[in-house]
Coordinates of C-alpha atoms in Angstrom, one line a residue:
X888 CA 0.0 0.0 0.0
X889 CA 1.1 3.7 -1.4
X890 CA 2.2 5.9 2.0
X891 CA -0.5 7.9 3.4
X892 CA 0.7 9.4 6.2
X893 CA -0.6 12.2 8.8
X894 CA 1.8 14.1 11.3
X895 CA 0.3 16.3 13.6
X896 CA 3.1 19.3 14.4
X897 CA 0.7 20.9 16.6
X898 CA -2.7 21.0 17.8
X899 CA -3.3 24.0 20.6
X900 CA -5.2 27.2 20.0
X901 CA -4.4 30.5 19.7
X902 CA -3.4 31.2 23.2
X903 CA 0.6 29.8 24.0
X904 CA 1.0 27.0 26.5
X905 CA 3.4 24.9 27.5
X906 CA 2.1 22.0 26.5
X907 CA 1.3 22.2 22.6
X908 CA 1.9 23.7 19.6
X909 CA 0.1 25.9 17.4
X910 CA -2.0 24.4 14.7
X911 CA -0.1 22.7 11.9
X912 CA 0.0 19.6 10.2
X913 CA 2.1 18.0 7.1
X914 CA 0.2 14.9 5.1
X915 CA 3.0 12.8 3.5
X916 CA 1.1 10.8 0.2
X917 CA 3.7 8.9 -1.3
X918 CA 6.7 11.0 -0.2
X919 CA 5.2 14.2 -1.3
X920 CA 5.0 16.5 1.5
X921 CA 1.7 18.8 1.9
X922 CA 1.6 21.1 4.8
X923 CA -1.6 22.3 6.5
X924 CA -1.4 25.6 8.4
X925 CA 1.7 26.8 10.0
X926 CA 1.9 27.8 13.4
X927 CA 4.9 29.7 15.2
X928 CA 7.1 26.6 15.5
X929 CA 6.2 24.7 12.8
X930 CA 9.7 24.3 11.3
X931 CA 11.1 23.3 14.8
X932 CA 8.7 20.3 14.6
X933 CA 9.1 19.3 11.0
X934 CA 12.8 18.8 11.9
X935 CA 11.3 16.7 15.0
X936 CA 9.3 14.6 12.4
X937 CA 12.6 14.0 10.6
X938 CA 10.4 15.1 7.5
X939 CA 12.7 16.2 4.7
X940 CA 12.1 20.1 3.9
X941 CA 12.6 19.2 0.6
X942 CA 9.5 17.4 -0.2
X943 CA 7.5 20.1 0.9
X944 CA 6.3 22.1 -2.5
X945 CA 3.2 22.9 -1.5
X946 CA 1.3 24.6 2.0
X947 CA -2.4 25.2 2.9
X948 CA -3.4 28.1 4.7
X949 CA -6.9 27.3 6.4
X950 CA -7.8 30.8 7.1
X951 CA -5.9 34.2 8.5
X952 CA -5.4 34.1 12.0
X953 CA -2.1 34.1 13.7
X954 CA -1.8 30.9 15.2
X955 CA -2.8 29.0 11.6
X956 CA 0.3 31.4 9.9
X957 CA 2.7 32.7 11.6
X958 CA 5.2 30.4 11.0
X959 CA 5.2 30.9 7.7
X960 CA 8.1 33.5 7.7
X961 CA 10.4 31.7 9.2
X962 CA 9.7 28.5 7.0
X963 CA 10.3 30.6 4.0
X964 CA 13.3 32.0 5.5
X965 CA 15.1 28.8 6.5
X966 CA 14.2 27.3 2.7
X967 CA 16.4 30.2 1.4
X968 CA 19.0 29.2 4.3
X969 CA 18.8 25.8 2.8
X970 CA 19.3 26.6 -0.2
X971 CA 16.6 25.9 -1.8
X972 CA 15.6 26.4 -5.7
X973 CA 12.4 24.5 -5.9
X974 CA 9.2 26.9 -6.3
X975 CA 6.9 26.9 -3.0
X976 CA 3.1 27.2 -3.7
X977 CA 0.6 28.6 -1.1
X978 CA -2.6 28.1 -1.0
X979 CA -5.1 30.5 1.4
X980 CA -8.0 32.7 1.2
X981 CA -7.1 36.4 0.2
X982 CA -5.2 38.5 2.0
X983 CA -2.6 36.7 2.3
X984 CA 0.0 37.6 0.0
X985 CA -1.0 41.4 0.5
X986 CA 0.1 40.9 4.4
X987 CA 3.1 39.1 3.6
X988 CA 4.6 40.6 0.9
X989 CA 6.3 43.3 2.7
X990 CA 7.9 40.9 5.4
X991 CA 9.3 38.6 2.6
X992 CA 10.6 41.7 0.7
X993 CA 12.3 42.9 3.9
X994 CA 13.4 39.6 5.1
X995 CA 13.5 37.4 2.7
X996 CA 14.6 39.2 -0.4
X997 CA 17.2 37.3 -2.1
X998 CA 15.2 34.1 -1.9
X999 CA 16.9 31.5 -4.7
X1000 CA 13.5 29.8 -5.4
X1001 CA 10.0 31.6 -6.3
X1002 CA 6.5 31.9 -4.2
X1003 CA 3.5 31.5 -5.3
X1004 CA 0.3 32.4 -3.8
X1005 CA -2.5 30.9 -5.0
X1006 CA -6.0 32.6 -3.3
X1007 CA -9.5 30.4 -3.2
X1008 CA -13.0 31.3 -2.4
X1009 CA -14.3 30.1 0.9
X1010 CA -18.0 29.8 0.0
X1011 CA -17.9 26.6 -2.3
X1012 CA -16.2 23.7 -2.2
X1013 CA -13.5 23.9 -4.9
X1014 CA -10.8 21.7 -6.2
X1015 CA -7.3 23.8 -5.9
X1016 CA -4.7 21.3 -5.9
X1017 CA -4.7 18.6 -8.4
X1018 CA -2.0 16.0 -9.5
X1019 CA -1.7 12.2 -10.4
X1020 CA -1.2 11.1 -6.8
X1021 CA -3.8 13.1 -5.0
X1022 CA -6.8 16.0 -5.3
X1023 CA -7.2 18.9 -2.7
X1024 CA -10.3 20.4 -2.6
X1025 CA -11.4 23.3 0.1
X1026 CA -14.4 22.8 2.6
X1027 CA -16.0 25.7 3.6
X1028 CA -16.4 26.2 7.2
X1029 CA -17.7 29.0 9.3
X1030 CA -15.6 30.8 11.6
X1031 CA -15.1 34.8 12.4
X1032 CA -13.2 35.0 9.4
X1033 CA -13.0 33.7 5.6
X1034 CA -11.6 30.0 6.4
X1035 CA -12.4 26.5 4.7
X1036 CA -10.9 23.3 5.7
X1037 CA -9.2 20.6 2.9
X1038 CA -10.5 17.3 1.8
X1039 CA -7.2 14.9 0.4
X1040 CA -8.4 12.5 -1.7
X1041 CA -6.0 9.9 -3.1
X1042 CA -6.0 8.9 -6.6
X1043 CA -6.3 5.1 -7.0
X1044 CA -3.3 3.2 -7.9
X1045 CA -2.4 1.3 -10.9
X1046 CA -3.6 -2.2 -10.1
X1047 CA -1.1 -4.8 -9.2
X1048 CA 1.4 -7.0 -12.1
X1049 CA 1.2 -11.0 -11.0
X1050 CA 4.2 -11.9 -12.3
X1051 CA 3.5 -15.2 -13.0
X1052 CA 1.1 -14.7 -15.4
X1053 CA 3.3 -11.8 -16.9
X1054 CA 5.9 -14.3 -17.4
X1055 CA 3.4 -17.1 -18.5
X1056 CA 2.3 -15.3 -21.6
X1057 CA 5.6 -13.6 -22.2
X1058 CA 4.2 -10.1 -21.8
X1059 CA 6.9 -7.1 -23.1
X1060 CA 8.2 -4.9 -20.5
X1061 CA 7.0 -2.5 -22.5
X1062 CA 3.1 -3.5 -22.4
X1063 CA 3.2 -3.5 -18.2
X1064 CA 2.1 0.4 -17.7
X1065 CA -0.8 0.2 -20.3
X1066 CA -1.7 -3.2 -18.2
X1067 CA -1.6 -1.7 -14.8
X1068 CA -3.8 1.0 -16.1
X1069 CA -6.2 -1.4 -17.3
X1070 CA -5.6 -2.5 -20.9
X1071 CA -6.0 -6.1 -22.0
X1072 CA -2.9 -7.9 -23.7
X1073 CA -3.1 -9.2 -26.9
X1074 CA -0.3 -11.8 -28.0
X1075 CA 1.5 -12.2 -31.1
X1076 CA -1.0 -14.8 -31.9
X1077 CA -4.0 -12.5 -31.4
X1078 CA -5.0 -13.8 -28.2
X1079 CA -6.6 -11.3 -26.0
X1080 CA -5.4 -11.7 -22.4
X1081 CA -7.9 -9.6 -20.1
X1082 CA -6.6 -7.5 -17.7
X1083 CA -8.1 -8.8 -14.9
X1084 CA -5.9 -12.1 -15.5
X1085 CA -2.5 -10.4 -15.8
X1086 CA -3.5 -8.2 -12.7
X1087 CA -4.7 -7.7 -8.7
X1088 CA -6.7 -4.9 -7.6
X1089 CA -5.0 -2.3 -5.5
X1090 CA -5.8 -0.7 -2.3
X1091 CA -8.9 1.3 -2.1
X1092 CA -8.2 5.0 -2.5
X1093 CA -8.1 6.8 0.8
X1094 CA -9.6 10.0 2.1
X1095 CA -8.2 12.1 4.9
X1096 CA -10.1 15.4 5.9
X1097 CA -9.0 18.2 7.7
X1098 CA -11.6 20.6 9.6
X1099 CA -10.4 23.6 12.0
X1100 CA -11.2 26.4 12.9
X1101 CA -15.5 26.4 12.7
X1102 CA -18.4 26.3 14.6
X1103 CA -20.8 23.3 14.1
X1104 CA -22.3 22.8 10.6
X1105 CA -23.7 20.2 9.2
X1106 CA -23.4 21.0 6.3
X1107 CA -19.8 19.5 5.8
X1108 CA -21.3 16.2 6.4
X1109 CA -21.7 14.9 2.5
X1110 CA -18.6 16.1 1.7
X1111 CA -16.4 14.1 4.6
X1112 CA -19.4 11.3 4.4
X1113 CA -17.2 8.1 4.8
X1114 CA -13.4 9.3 5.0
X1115 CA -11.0 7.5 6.5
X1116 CA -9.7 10.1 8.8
X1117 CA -11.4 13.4 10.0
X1118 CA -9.6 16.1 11.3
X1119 CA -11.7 18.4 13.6
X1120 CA -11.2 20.6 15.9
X1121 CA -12.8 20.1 19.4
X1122 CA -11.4 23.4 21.1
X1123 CA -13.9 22.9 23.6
X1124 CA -15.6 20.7 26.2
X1125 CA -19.5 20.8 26.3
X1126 CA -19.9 22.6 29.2
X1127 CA -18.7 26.0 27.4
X1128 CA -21.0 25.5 24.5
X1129 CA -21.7 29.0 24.7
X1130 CA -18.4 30.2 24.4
X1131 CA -18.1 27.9 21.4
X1132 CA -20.9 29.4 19.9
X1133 CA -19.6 32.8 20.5
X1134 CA -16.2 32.3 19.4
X1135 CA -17.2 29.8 16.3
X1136 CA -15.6 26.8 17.7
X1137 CA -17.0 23.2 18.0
X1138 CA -17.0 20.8 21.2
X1139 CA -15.5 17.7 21.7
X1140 CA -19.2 15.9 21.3
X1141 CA -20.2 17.8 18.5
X1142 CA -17.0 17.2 17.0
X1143 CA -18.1 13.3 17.2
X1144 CA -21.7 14.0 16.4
X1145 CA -20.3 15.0 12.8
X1146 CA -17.8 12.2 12.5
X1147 CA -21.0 10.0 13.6
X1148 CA -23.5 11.5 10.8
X1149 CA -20.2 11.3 8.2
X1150 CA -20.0 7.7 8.8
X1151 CA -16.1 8.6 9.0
X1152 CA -13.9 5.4 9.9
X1153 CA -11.6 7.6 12.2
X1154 CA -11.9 10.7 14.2
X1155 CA -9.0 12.8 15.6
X1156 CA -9.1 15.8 17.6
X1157 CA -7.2 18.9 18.1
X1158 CA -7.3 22.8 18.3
X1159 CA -7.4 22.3 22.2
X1160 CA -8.3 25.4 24.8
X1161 CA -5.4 26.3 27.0
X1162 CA -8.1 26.4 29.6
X1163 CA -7.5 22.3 29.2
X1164 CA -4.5 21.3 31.7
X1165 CA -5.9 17.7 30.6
X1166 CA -7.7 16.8 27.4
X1167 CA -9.3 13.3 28.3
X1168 CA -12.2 15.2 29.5
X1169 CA -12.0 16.1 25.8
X1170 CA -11.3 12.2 24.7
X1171 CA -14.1 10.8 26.6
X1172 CA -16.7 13.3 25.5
X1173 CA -16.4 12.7 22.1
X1174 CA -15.3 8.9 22.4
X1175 CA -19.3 8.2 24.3
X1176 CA -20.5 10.1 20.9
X1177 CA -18.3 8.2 18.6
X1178 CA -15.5 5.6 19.9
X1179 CA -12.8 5.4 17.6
X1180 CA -11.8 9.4 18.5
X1181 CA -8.2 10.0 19.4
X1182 CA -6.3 13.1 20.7
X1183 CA -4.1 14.7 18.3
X1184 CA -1.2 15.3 20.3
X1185 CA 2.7 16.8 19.0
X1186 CA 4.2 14.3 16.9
X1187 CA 1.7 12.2 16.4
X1188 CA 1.8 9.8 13.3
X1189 CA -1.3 8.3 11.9
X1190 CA -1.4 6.1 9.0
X1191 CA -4.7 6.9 6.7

């Protein structure tokens, strides 16, 4: 099976603690590195993950508020330290390259490799990242500001060569990609040779979804129905529902209630409240809604 990887860099809020980071994320799909919002720090904990910064060509910005961004100056700054030469592509609702375009020309200015931003509406989902190992498409969430959270889906792999049956009917090496793609052989004799005899199935594609910062909405629910993973944020317990509501943020419970409704195989949970000295309380509120919920914690690796 292809790697599909999630790494959790950091999962607190906006206020500092001691305990986590701010939000950021980095989904590895077959060695290509994707970051999701960059908290102050995230370049510390990339180097924790022993991710290489090379892979990384591409970064999501959820939405404009400090702790989903601020690292992004320093990440940019240490490419160039790098010596990098490989363009860097960011994604984010607008208003982002108008903020940071002064700091990198003050900073940052003799950059060896190019940036890119790349702005996308926040009321429609809307595919912005597309290649042959994976789509990205925004969710539209509802928070104080412009934000939309990112659905990954994986492209499904070539199906799988049995050997045996290459080597039986003396297939070319040169036949083997139109195979796995799912052409049928035909042999010097004129047999046809069906693909499905030459081949295995692969994997199932996977689906990993990624939903911070927002109040409760259903509305996401067909668009996460039946990932494998679900990213949401839980910033709160239920007993300050109100404060949820007036900050747009989403318990713990309601959190699971949408995993539930989604049909999602896997719920994890982040975006935690410095108010929290201990998250269980978190854990076990959304684990009575929907029980396979874990706490995202700092370099956390989950396999999709």
């Amino acid at each position: 099976m292809e790697k599909f990887e999630l790494h959790i860099l950091g999962c607190g809020s906006a206020l500092p603690t001691t305990r986590h980071f701010p939000t950021s994320q980095v989904v590895n799909i077959r060695e290509k590195l994707f970051m999701i919002d960059c908290g102050e720090g995230a370049q510390l904990q990339l180097r924790k993950s022993h991710l290489k910064f090379s892979r990384l060509n591409n970064i999501f910005i959820s939405h404009l508020h400090g702790d989903h961004c601020f690292g992004l100056l320093g990440l940019v700054s240490t490419f160039g330290l790098l010596g990098r030469t490989a363009d860097l592509h960011i994604y984010s609702p607008k208003g982002l390259e108008e903020l940071f375009s002064p700091l990198l020309g003050y900073f940052c200015n003799n950059l060896l490799y190019k940036i890119y931003f790349h702005e996308f509406v926040t009321n429609k989902p809307t595919v912005i990242y597309d290649d042959r190992s994976v789509s990205v498409t925004t969710i539209p969430l509802q928070h104080r500001i412009p934000c939309c959270g990112f659905l990954f889906a994986e492209k499904q792999p070539p199906a799988h060569i049995i050997r045996d049956m290459i080597d039986a009917y003396n297939v070319p090496v040169y036949e083997l990609n139109r195979i796995k793609n799912g052409a049928d052989y035909i042999t010097p004799d004129g047999e046809i040779v069906p693909h499905s005899r030459l081949t295995r199935p692969s994997s199932p594609a996977r689906k990993y979804a990624y939903c911070s910062d927002t109040r409760y909405v259903e509305s996401v629910i067909e668009q996460i129905k039946g990932v494998d993973l679900l990213f949401h944020e839980a910033t709160f317990a239920q007993a300050e529902l109100p404060r949820a509501k007036e900050t747009f943020h989403t318990t713990a419970q309601q959190a699971a209630q949408l995993a539930k409704a989604a049909e999602v195989k896997k719920l994890v949970i982040g975006h935690f409240s410095a108010r929290y000295e201990e998250e269980n309380i978190l854990l076990n509120e959304a684990s009575a809604v929907f029980e396979n919920t874990v706490l995202a914690k700092e370099l956390l690796c989950i396999e999709v």
